[in-house]
Short mmCIF file of N, CA and C in Angstrom, two decimals:
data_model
loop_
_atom_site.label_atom_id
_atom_site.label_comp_id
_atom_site.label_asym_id
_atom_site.label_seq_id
_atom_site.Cartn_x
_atom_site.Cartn_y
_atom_site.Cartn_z
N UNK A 1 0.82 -1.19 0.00
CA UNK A 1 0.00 0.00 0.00
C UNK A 1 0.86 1.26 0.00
N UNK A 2 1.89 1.21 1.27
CA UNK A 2 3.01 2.15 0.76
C UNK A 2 3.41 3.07 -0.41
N UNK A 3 3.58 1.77 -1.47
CA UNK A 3 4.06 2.17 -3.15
C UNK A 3 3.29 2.60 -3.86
N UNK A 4 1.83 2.12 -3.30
CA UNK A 4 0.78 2.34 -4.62
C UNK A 4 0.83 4.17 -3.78
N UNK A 5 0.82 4.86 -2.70
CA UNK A 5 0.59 5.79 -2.29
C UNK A 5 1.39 6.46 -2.95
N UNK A 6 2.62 6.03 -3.06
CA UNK A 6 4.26 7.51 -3.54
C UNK A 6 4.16 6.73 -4.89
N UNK A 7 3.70 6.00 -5.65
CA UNK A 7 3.75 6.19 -7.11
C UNK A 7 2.38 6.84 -7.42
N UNK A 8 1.56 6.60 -6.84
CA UNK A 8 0.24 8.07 -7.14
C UNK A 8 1.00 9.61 -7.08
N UNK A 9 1.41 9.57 -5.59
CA UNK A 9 2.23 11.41 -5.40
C UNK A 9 3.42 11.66 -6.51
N UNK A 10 4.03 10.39 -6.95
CA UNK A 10 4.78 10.82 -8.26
C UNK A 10 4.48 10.98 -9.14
N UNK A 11 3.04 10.39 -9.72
CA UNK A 11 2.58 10.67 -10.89
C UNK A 11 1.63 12.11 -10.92
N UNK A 12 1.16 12.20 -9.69
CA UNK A 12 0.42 13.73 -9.55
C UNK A 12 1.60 14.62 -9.85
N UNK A 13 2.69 14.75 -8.92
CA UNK A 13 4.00 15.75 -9.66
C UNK A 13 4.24 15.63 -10.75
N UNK A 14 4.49 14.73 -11.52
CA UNK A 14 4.99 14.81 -12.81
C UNK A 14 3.86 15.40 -13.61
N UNK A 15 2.46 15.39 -13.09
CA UNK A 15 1.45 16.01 -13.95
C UNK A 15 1.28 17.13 -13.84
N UNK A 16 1.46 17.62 -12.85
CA UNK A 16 1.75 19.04 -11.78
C UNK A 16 2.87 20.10 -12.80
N UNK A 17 4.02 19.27 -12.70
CA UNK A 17 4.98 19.71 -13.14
C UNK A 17 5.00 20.14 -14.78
N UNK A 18 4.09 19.36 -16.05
CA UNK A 18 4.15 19.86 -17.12
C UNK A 18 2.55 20.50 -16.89
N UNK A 19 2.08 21.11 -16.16
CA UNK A 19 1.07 21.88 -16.53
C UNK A 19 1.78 22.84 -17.29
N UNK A 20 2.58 23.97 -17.02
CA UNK A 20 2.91 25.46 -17.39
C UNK A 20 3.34 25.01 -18.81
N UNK A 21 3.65 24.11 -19.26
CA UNK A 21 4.29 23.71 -20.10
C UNK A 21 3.10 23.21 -21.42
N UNK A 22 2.03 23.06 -20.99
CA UNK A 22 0.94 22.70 -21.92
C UNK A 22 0.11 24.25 -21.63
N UNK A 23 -0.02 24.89 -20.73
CA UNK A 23 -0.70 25.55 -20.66
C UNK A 23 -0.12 26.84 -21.84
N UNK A 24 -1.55 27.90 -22.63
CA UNK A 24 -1.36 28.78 -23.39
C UNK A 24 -1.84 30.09 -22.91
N UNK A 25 -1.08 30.97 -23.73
CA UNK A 25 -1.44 32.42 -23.20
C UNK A 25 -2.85 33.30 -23.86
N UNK A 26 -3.61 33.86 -23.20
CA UNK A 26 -4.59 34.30 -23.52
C UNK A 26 -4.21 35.50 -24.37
N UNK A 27 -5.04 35.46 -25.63
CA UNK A 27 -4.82 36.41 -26.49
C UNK A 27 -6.29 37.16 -26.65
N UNK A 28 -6.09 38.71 -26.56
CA UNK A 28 -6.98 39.07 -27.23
C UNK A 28 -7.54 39.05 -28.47
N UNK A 29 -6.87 38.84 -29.67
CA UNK A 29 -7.64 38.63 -30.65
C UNK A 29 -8.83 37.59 -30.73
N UNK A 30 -7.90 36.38 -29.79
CA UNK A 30 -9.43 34.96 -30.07
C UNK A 30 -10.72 35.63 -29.54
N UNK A 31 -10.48 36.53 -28.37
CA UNK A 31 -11.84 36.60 -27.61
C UNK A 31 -13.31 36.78 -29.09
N UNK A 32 -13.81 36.49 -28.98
CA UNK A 32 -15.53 36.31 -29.89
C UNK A 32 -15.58 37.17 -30.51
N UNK A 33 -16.21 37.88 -28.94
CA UNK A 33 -16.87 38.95 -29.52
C UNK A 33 -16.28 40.47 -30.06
N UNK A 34 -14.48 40.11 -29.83
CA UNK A 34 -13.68 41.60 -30.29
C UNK A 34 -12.99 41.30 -31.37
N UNK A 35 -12.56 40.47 -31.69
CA UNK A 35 -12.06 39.24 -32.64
C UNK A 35 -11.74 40.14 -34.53
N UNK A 36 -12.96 40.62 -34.27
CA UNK A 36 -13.33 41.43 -35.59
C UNK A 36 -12.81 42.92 -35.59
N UNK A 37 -12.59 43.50 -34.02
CA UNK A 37 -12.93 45.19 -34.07
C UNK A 37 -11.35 45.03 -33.52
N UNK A 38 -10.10 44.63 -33.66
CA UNK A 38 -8.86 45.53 -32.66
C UNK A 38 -8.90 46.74 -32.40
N UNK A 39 -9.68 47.85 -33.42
CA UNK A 39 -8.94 48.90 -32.47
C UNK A 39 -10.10 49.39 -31.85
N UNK A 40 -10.91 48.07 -31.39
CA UNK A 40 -11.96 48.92 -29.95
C UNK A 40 -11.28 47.80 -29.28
N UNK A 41 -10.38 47.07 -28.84
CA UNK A 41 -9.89 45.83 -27.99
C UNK A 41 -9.08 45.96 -27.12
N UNK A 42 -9.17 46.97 -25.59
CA UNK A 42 -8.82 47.16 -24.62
C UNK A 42 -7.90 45.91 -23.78
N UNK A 43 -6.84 46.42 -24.15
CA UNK A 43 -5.98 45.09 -23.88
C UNK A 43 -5.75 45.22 -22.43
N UNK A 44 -5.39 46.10 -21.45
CA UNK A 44 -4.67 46.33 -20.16
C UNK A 44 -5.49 47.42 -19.67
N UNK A 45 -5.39 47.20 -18.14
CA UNK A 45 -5.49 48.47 -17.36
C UNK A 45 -5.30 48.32 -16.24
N UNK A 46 -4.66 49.73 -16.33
CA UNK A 46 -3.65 50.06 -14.63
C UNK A 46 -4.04 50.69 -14.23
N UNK A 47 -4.04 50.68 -12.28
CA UNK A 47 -4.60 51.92 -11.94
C UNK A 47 -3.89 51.74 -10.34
N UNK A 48 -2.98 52.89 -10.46
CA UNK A 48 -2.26 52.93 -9.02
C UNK A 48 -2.07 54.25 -8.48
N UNK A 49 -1.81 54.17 -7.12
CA UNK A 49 -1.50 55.40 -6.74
C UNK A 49 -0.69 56.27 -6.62
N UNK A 50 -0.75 57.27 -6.41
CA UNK A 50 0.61 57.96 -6.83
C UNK A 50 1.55 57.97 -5.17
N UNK A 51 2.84 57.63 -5.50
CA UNK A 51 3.45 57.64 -4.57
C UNK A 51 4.41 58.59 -4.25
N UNK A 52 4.08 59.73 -4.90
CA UNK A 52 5.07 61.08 -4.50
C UNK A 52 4.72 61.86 -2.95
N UNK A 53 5.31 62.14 -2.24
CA UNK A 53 4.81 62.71 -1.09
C UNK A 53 3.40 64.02 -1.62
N UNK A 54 2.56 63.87 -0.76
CA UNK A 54 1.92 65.33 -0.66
C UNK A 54 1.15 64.46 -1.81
N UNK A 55 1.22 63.95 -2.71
CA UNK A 55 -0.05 63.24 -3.56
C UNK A 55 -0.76 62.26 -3.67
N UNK A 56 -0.84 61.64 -2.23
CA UNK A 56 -1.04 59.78 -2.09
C UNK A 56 -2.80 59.87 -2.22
N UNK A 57 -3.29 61.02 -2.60
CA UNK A 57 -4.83 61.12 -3.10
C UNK A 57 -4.67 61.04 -4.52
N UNK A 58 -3.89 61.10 -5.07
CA UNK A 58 -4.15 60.96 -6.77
C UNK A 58 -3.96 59.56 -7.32
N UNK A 59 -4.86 59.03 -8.23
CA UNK A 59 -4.95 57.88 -8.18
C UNK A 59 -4.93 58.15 -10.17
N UNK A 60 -3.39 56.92 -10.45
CA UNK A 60 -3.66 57.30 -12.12
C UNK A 60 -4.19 56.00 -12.59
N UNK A 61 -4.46 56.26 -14.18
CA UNK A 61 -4.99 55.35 -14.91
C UNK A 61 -4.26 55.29 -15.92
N UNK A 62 -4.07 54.22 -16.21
CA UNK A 62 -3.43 53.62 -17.60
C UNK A 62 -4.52 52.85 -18.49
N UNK A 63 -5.23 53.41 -19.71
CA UNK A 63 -5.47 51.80 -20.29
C UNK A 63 -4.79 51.52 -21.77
N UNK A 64 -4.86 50.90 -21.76
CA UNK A 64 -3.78 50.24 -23.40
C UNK A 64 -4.47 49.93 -24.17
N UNK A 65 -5.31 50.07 -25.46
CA UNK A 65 -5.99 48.96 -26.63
C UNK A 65 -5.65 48.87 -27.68
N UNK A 66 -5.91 48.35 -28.67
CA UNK A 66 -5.38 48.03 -29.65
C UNK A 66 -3.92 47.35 -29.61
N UNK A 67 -4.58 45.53 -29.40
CA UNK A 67 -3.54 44.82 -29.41
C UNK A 67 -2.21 44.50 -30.35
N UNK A 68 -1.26 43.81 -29.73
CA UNK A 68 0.23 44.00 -30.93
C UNK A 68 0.81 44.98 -31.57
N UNK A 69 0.76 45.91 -31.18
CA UNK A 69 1.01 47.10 -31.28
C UNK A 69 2.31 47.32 -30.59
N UNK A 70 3.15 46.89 -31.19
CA UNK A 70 4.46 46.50 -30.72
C UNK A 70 5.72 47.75 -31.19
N UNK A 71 6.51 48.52 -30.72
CA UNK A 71 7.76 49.52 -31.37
C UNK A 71 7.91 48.83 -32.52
N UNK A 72 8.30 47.69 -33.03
CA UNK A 72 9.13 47.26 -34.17
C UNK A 72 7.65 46.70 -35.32
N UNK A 73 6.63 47.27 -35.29
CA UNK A 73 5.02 47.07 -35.58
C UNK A 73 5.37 48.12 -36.68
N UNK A 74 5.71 49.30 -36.41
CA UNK A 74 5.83 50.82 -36.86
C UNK A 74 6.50 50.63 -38.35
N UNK A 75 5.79 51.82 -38.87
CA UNK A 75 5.67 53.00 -38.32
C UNK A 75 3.86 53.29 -38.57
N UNK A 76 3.69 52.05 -39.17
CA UNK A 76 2.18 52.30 -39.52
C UNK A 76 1.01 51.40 -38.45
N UNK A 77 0.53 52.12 -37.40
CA UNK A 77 0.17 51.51 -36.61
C UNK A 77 -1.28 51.58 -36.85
N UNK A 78 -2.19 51.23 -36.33
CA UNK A 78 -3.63 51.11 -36.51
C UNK A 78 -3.92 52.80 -35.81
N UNK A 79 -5.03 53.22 -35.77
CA UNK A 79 -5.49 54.49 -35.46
C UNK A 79 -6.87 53.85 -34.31
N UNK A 80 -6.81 54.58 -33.33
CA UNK A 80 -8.23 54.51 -32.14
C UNK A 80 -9.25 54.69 -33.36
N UNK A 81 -10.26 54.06 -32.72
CA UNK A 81 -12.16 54.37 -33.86
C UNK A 81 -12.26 55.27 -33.39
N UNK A 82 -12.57 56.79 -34.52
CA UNK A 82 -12.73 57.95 -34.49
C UNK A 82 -14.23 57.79 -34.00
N UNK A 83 -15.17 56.80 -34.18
CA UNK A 83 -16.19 56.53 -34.35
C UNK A 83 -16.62 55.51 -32.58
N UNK A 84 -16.26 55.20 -32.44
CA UNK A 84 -15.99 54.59 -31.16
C UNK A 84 -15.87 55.48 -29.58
N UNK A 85 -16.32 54.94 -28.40
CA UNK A 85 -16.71 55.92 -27.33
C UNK A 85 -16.10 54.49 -26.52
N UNK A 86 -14.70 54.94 -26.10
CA UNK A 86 -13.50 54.43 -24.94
C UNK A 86 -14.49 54.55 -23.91
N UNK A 87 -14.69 53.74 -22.92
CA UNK A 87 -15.33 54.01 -21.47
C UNK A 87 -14.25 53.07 -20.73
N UNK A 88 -14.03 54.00 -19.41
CA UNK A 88 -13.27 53.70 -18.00
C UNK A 88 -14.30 53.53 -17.16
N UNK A 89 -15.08 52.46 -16.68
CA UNK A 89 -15.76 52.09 -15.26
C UNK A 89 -15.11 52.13 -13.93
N UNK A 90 -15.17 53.02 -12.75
CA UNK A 90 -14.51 52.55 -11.53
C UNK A 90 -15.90 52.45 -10.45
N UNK A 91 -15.73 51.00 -10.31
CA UNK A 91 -16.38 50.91 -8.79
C UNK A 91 -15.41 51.33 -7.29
N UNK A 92 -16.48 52.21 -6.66
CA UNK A 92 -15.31 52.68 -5.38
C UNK A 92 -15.63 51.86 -4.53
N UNK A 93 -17.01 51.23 -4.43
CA UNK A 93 -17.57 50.73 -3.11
C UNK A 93 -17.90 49.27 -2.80
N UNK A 94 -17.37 48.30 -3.65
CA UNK A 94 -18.03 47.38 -4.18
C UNK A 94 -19.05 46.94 -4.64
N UNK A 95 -20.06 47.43 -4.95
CA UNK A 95 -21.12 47.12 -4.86
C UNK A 95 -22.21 46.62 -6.67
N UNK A 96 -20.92 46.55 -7.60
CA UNK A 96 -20.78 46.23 -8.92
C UNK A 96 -21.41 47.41 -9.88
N UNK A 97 -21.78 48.92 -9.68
CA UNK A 97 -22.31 49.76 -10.03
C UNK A 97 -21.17 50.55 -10.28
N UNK A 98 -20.83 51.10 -11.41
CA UNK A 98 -19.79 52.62 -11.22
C UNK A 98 -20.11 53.18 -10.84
N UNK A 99 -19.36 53.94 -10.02
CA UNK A 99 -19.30 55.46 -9.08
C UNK A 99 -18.63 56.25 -10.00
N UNK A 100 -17.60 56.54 -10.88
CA UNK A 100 -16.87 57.36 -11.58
C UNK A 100 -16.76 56.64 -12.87
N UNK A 101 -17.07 57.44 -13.90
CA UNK A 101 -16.69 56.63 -15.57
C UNK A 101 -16.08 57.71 -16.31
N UNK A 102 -15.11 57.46 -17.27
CA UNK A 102 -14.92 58.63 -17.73
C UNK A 102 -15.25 57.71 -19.08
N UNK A 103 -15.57 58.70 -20.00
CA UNK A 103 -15.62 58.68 -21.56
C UNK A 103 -14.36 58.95 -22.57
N UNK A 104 -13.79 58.43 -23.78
CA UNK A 104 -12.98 59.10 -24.62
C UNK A 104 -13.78 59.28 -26.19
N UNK A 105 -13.26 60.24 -26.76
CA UNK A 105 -13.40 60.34 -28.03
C UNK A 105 -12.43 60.19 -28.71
N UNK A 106 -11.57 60.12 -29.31
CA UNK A 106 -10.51 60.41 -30.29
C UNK A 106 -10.73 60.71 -31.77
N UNK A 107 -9.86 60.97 -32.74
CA UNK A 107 -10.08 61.77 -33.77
C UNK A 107 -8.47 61.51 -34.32
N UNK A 108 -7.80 61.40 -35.53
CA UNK A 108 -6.86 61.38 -36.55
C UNK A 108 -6.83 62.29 -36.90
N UNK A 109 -5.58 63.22 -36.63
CA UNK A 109 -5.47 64.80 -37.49
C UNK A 109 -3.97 64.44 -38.15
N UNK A 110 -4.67 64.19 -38.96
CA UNK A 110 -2.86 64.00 -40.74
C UNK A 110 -2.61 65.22 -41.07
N UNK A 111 -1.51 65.49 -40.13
CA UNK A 111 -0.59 66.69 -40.78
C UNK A 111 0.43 66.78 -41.81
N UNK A 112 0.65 67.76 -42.73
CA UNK A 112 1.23 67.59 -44.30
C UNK A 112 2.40 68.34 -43.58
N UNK A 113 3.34 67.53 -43.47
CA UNK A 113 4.79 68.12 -43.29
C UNK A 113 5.39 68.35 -44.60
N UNK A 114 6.23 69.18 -44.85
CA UNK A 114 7.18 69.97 -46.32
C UNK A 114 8.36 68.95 -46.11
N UNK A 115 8.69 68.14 -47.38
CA UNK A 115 9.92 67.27 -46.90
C UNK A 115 10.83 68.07 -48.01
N UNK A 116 11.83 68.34 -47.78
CA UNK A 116 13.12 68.84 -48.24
C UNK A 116 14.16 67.91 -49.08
N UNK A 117 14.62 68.06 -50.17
CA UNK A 117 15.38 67.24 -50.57
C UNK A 117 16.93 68.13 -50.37
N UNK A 118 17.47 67.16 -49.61
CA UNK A 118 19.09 67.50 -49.67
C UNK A 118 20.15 67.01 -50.05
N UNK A 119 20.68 68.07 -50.93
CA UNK A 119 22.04 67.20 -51.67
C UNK A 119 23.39 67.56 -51.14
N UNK A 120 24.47 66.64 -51.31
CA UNK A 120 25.61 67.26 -50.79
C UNK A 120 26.32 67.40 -52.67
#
């Protein structure tokens, strides 16, 4: 009875042990229902406090969307939906209702820069 006990606990570890190894990373694109829209696809959000003296009441926000959007992506990156309304929900109290939301709009303004040709 002994053996049959520590060859069960060895075979639970060894199953234990390649979980991380089968397991995959969640991507936003699969999700369903955003799948179609990236640049309404709110990838991240942060929200911490500020830790400078004299400001431990200010509380910032980060949110990130439009997934893969990577530095080496560039220089042509996708644009926010001009058409689209960003919402930030914060519950303060628990109680699953927002207390504070803020709204975004955004908008694409293509500016015509003068490019110069220079010769030596």
């Amino acid at each position: 009875m002994n053996t049959n006990v520590l060859s069960r606990f060895a075979l639970l570890a060894a199953a234990a042990t390649s979980l991380p190894l089968c397991a995959l990373a969640s991507s936003h694109r699969e999700a369903p229902s955003i799948a179609g829209l990236p640049r309404l696809d709110g990838t991240d959000f942060y929200m911490f406090r500020s830790y400078e003296p004299g400001r431990s009441a200010y509380v910032t926000l980060i949110a990130n969307y439009i997934p893969l959007q990577d530095p080496y992506g560039g220089p042509n990156y996708f644009n926010l939906d001009p058409n689209a309304v960003y919402k930030i929900h914060i519950d303060n109290d628990g109680d699953a209702d927002s207390d504070l939301s803020f709204e975004f709009n955004f908008k694409t303004i293509e500016e015509k820069t003068s490019r110069s040709t220079r010769t030596a």
